[in-house]
Amino acid sequence: MRRLVTETLGKLGAVSAKLEVVNACHDPHPEVRQAALVALTQLEDRDLLSHLLASADDGDALVRETAVRLLTDIDHPAALSATVSAAQDEMPHVRETAIRSLAVKGGPEALQALINARGDEDYRVSKTAVESLGSFGSEALRPLAEALEDASFPDQAAVRGLEEIGGQAVPILIEALESPRLPARRAAANALIRLYIAGNLTDEQLALIE
């Protein structure tokens, strides 16, 4: 019930509701704290950042994940720092959310965090990190090429990241056609076909494939 009330207060958007929602950020029930964070974004609370930063260290993993997700669209050094820290959270789903957030935020710190996360012990986190590198463009060519060469990283994730970069990644994908691993060769070939259809291959590059 408290969660429902908190969500309703957020939707109402009344200034008088802010105090109730802020108080709900400290509720003993994690689902209420989650709802309070979402409600604060709807209320456009001026202290939203401080509440989200505090919740990024909450004792409940779902609350931390919610805070990190809501920090995605906040352009502030503290928001970036908290998200980078969350990429090393003890819970895989929090790390994965942080990685997705960092891919949106961009910048050198975010890129390095994703490079570090390639070797995460959780497969889904590692896969998300490798795939998300593609959003960094040419700066991610080297770490993606390294991921494609290393059998410990997901081949298809690396190829998807390279494909997102586009034409600049074509030489790496062509080289991957000689990989000793069939999944890597197949993924690279399919990516090159899609890039060719999109007009991202030169005649010289096409000749190398043929």
PDB file of N, CA and C in Angstrom, residues 64-118:
ATOM      1  N   ARG A  64      19.419  -0.137  -5.428  1.00  0.00           N
ATOM      2  CA  ARG A  64      20.653   0.358  -6.061  1.00  0.00           C
ATOM      3  C   ARG A  64      20.509   0.377  -7.584  1.00  0.00           C
ATOM      4  N   GLU A  65      19.933  -0.694  -8.123  1.00  0.00           N
ATOM      5  CA  GLU A  65      19.761  -0.770  -9.574  1.00  0.00           C
ATOM      6  C   GLU A  65      18.849   0.343 -10.084  1.00  0.00           C
ATOM      7  N   THR A  66      17.768   0.593  -9.363  1.00  0.00           N
ATOM      8  CA  THR A  66      16.849   1.663  -9.746  1.00  0.00           C
ATOM      9  C   THR A  66      17.547   3.013  -9.732  1.00  0.00           C
ATOM     10  N   ALA A  67      18.335   3.257  -8.694  1.00  0.00           N
ATOM     11  CA  ALA A  67      19.066   4.525  -8.591  1.00  0.00           C
ATOM     12  C   ALA A  67      20.032   4.695  -9.758  1.00  0.00           C
ATOM     13  N   VAL A  68      20.755   3.639 -10.073  1.00  0.00           N
ATOM     14  CA  VAL A  68      21.717   3.705 -11.171  1.00  0.00           C
ATOM     15  C   VAL A  68      21.011   3.961 -12.502  1.00  0.00           C
ATOM     16  N   ARG A  69      19.905   3.296 -12.705  1.00  0.00           N
ATOM     17  CA  ARG A  69      19.138   3.496 -13.949  1.00  0.00           C
ATOM     18  C   ARG A  69      18.666   4.944 -14.063  1.00  0.00           C
ATOM     19  N   LEU A  70      18.219   5.514 -12.950  1.00  0.00           N
ATOM     20  CA  LEU A  70      17.718   6.886 -12.970  1.00  0.00           C
ATOM     21  C   LEU A  70      18.846   7.914 -13.074  1.00  0.00           C
ATOM     22  N   LEU A  71      20.056   7.509 -12.748  1.00  0.00           N
ATOM     23  CA  LEU A  71      21.219   8.406 -12.885  1.00  0.00           C
ATOM     24  C   LEU A  71      21.660   8.542 -14.337  1.00  0.00           C
ATOM     25  N   THR A  72      21.154   7.679 -15.206  1.00  0.00           N
ATOM     26  CA  THR A  72      21.608   7.644 -16.592  1.00  0.00           C
ATOM     27  C   THR A  72      21.510   8.999 -17.281  1.00  0.00           C
ATOM     28  N   ASP A  73      20.403   9.670 -17.099  1.00  0.00           N
ATOM     29  CA  ASP A  73      20.154  10.922 -17.820  1.00  0.00           C
ATOM     30  C   ASP A  73      20.627  12.163 -17.082  1.00  0.00           C
ATOM     31  N   ILE A  74      21.320  11.972 -15.970  1.00  0.00           N
ATOM     32  CA  ILE A  74      21.820  13.122 -15.203  1.00  0.00           C
ATOM     33  C   ILE A  74      23.273  13.382 -15.571  1.00  0.00           C
ATOM     34  N   ASP A  75      23.516  14.526 -16.156  1.00  0.00           N
ATOM     35  CA  ASP A  75      24.863  14.894 -16.600  1.00  0.00           C
ATOM     36  C   ASP A  75      25.571  15.637 -15.472  1.00  0.00           C
ATOM     37  N   HIS A  76      26.246  14.862 -14.639  1.00  0.00           N
ATOM     38  CA  HIS A  76      26.963  15.442 -13.485  1.00  0.00           C
ATOM     39  C   HIS A  76      28.109  14.501 -13.131  1.00  0.00           C
ATOM     40  N   PRO A  77      29.270  15.047 -12.783  1.00  0.00           N
ATOM     41  CA  PRO A  77      30.419  14.185 -12.439  1.00  0.00           C
ATOM     42  C   PRO A  77      30.109  13.169 -11.344  1.00  0.00           C
ATOM     43  N   ALA A  78      29.323  13.577 -10.365  1.00  0.00           N
ATOM     44  CA  ALA A  78      28.998  12.660  -9.269  1.00  0.00           C
ATOM     45  C   ALA A  78      28.133  11.506  -9.762  1.00  0.00           C
ATOM     46  N   ALA A  79      27.243  11.786 -10.711  1.00  0.00           N
ATOM     47  CA  ALA A  79      26.401  10.732 -11.274  1.00  0.00           C
ATOM     48  C   ALA A  79      27.255   9.741 -12.053  1.00  0.00           C
ATOM     49  N   LEU A  80      28.229  10.249 -12.796  1.00  0.00           N
ATOM     50  CA  LEU A  80      29.135   9.370 -13.539  1.00  0.00           C
ATOM     51  C   LEU A  80      29.963   8.523 -12.597  1.00  0.00           C
ATOM     52  N   SER A  81      30.498   9.140 -11.550  1.00  0.00           N
ATOM     53  CA  SER A  81      31.326   8.419 -10.587  1.00  0.00           C
ATOM     54  C   SER A  81      30.548   7.304  -9.896  1.00  0.00           C
ATOM     55  N   ALA A  82      29.308   7.597  -9.521  1.00  0.00           N
ATOM     56  CA  ALA A  82      28.480   6.585  -8.860  1.00  0.00           C
ATOM     57  C   ALA A  82      28.167   5.430  -9.799  1.00  0.00           C
ATOM     58  N   THR A  83      27.970   5.740 -11.074  1.00  0.00           N
ATOM     59  CA  THR A  83      27.659   4.696 -12.049  1.00  0.00           C
ATOM     60  C   THR A  83      28.884   3.830 -12.326  1.00  0.00           C
ATOM     61  N   VAL A  84      30.048   4.449 -12.380  1.00  0.00           N
ATOM     62  CA  VAL A  84      31.289   3.685 -12.551  1.00  0.00           C
ATOM     63  C   VAL A  84      31.484   2.734 -11.376  1.00  0.00           C
ATOM     64  N   SER A  85      31.211   3.216 -10.185  1.00  0.00           N
ATOM     65  CA  SER A  85      31.325   2.363  -8.989  1.00  0.00           C
ATOM     66  C   SER A  85      30.322   1.219  -9.039  1.00  0.00           C
ATOM     67  N   ALA A  86      29.121   1.513  -9.531  1.00  0.00           N
ATOM     68  CA  ALA A  86      28.080   0.490  -9.613  1.00  0.00           C
ATOM     69  C   ALA A  86      28.435  -0.609 -10.600  1.00  0.00           C
ATOM     70  N   ALA A  87      29.311  -0.311 -11.549  1.00  0.00           N
ATOM     71  CA  ALA A  87      29.755  -1.331 -12.503  1.00  0.00           C
ATOM     72  C   ALA A  87      30.590  -2.404 -11.825  1.00  0.00           C
ATOM     73  N   GLN A  88      30.915  -2.190 -10.542  1.00  0.00           N
ATOM     74  CA  GLN A  88      31.656  -3.184  -9.760  1.00  0.00           C
ATOM     75  C   GLN A  88      30.820  -3.681  -8.574  1.00  0.00           C
ATOM     76  N   ASP A  89      29.518  -3.456  -8.641  1.00  0.00           N
ATOM     77  CA  ASP A  89      28.622  -3.904  -7.570  1.00  0.00           C
ATOM     78  C   ASP A  89      28.704  -5.412  -7.394  1.00  0.00           C
ATOM     79  N   GLU A  90      28.361  -5.875  -6.204  1.00  0.00           N
ATOM     80  CA  GLU A  90      28.426  -7.311  -5.928  1.00  0.00           C
ATOM     81  C   GLU A  90      27.363  -8.110  -6.679  1.00  0.00           C
ATOM     82  N   MET A  91      26.287  -7.425  -7.109  1.00  0.00           N
ATOM     83  CA  MET A  91      25.200  -8.118  -7.791  1.00  0.00           C
ATOM     84  C   MET A  91      25.294  -7.908  -9.314  1.00  0.00           C
ATOM     85  N   PRO A  92      25.259  -8.998 -10.078  1.00  0.00           N
ATOM     86  CA  PRO A  92      25.405  -8.890 -11.543  1.00  0.00           C
ATOM     87  C   PRO A  92      24.383  -7.980 -12.217  1.00  0.00           C
ATOM     88  N   HIS A  93      23.117  -8.029 -11.765  1.00  0.00           N
ATOM     89  CA  HIS A  93      22.102  -7.218 -12.450  1.00  0.00           C
ATOM     90  C   HIS A  93      22.330  -5.723 -12.230  1.00  0.00           C
ATOM     91  N   VAL A  94      22.944  -5.363 -11.098  1.00  0.00           N
ATOM     92  CA  VAL A  94      23.284  -3.958 -10.868  1.00  0.00           C
ATOM     93  C   VAL A  94      24.443  -3.553 -11.780  1.00  0.00           C
ATOM     94  N   ARG A  95      25.426  -4.439 -11.901  1.00  0.00           N
ATOM     95  CA  ARG A  95      26.562  -4.144 -12.780  1.00  0.00           C
ATOM     96  C   ARG A  95      26.095  -3.993 -14.229  1.00  0.00           C
ATOM     97  N   GLU A  96      25.190  -4.866 -14.651  1.00  0.00           N
ATOM     98  CA  GLU A  96      24.710  -4.802 -16.032  1.00  0.00           C
ATOM     99  C   GLU A  96      23.969  -3.494 -16.304  1.00  0.00           C
ATOM    100  N   THR A  97      23.133  -3.075 -15.359  1.00  0.00           N
ATOM    101  CA  THR A  97      22.421  -1.805 -15.508  1.00  0.00           C
ATOM    102  C   THR A  97      23.407  -0.644 -15.554  1.00  0.00           C
ATOM    103  N   ALA A  98      24.433  -0.698 -14.726  1.00  0.00           N
ATOM    104  CA  ALA A  98      25.448   0.361 -14.714  1.00  0.00           C
ATOM    105  C   ALA A  98      26.176   0.437 -16.050  1.00  0.00           C
ATOM    106  N   ILE A  99      26.476  -0.702 -16.626  1.00  0.00           N
ATOM    107  CA  ILE A  99      27.170  -0.736 -17.907  1.00  0.00           C
ATOM    108  C   ILE A  99      26.314  -0.121 -19.008  1.00  0.00           C
ATOM    109  N   ARG A 100      25.037  -0.459 -19.010  1.00  0.00           N
ATOM    110  CA  ARG A 100      24.130   0.136 -20.004  1.00  0.00           C
ATOM    111  C   ARG A 100      24.053   1.648 -19.821  1.00  0.00           C
ATOM    112  N   SER A 101      24.046   2.081 -18.583  1.00  0.00           N
ATOM    113  CA  SER A 101      24.004   3.514 -18.291  1.00  0.00           C
ATOM    114  C   SER A 101      25.277   4.211 -18.764  1.00  0.00           C
ATOM    115  N   LEU A 102      26.412   3.587 -18.522  1.00  0.00           N
ATOM    116  CA  LEU A 102      27.692   4.168 -18.931  1.00  0.00           C
ATOM    117  C   LEU A 102      27.804   4.271 -20.451  1.00  0.00           C
ATOM    118  N   ALA A 103      27.215   3.324 -21.149  1.00  0.00           N
ATOM    119  CA  ALA A 103      27.232   3.378 -22.612  1.00  0.00           C
ATOM    120  C   ALA A 103      26.482   4.602 -23.118  1.00  0.00           C
ATOM    121  N   VAL A 104      25.459   5.007 -22.371  1.00  0.00           N
ATOM    122  CA  VAL A 104      24.697   6.203 -22.734  1.00  0.00           C
ATOM    123  C   VAL A 104      25.475   7.462 -22.357  1.00  0.00           C
ATOM    124  N   LYS A 105      26.096   7.443 -21.192  1.00  0.00           N
ATOM    125  CA  LYS A 105      26.822   8.617 -20.705  1.00  0.00           C
ATOM    126  C   LYS A 105      28.040   8.928 -21.570  1.00  0.00           C
ATOM    127  N   GLY A 106      28.780   7.893 -21.948  1.00  0.00           N
ATOM    128  CA  GLY A 106      29.966   8.104 -22.772  1.00  0.00           C
ATOM    129  C   GLY A 106      31.106   8.751 -21.995  1.00  0.00           C
ATOM    130  N   GLY A 107      32.194   9.031 -22.710  1.00  0.00           N
ATOM    131  CA  GLY A 107      33.351   9.661 -22.083  1.00  0.00           C
ATOM    132  C   GLY A 107      34.431   8.657 -21.715  1.00  0.00           C
ATOM    133  N   PRO A 108      35.655   9.134 -21.454  1.00  0.00           N
ATOM    134  CA  PRO A 108      36.799   8.256 -21.156  1.00  0.00           C
ATOM    135  C   PRO A 108      36.598   7.344 -19.951  1.00  0.00           C
ATOM    136  N   GLU A 109      36.025   7.888 -18.871  1.00  0.00           N
ATOM    137  CA  GLU A 109      35.828   7.069 -17.666  1.00  0.00           C
ATOM    138  C   GLU A 109      34.848   5.934 -17.932  1.00  0.00           C
ATOM    139  N   ALA A 110      33.782   6.257 -18.645  1.00  0.00           N
ATOM    140  CA  ALA A 110      32.782   5.239 -18.967  1.00  0.00           C
ATOM    141  C   ALA A 110      33.388   4.173 -19.873  1.00  0.00           C
ATOM    142  N   LEU A 111      34.172   4.599 -20.849  1.00  0.00           N
ATOM    143  CA  LEU A 111      34.818   3.649 -21.761  1.00  0.00           C
ATOM    144  C   LEU A 111      35.734   2.702 -20.997  1.00  0.00           C
ATOM    145  N   GLN A 112      36.537   3.244 -20.100  1.00  0.00           N
ATOM    146  CA  GLN A 112      37.462   2.395 -19.344  1.00  0.00           C
ATOM    147  C   GLN A 112      36.711   1.409 -18.457  1.00  0.00           C
ATOM    148  N   ALA A 113      35.590   1.853 -17.888  1.00  0.00           N
ATOM    149  CA  ALA A 113      34.791   0.963 -17.043  1.00  0.00           C
ATOM    150  C   ALA A 113      34.254  -0.211 -17.853  1.00  0.00           C
ATOM    151  N   LEU A 114      33.840   0.053 -19.091  1.00  0.00           N
ATOM    152  CA  LEU A 114      33.329  -1.017 -19.951  1.00  0.00           C
ATOM    153  C   LEU A 114      34.453  -1.946 -20.397  1.00  0.00           C
ATOM    154  N   ILE A 115      35.615  -1.382 -20.659  1.00  0.00           N
ATOM    155  CA  ILE A 115      36.767  -2.217 -21.025  1.00  0.00           C
ATOM    156  C   ILE A 115      37.094  -3.169 -19.870  1.00  0.00           C
ATOM    157  N   ASN A 116      37.069  -2.639 -18.663  1.00  0.00           N
ATOM    158  CA  ASN A 116      37.345  -3.472 -17.493  1.00  0.00           C
ATOM    159  C   ASN A 116      36.284  -4.545 -17.301  1.00  0.00           C
ATOM    160  N   ALA A 117      35.040  -4.199 -17.644  1.00  0.00           N
ATOM    161  CA  ALA A 117      33.916  -5.122 -17.422  1.00  0.00           C
ATOM    162  C   ALA A 117      33.858  -6.248 -18.450  1.00  0.00           C
ATOM    163  N   ARG A 118      34.685  -6.171 -19.505  1.00  0.00           N
ATOM    164  CA  ARG A 118      34.681  -7.253 -20.501  1.00  0.00           C
ATOM    165  C   ARG A 118      34.952  -8.601 -19.852  1.00  0.00           C
TER     166      ARG A 118
END
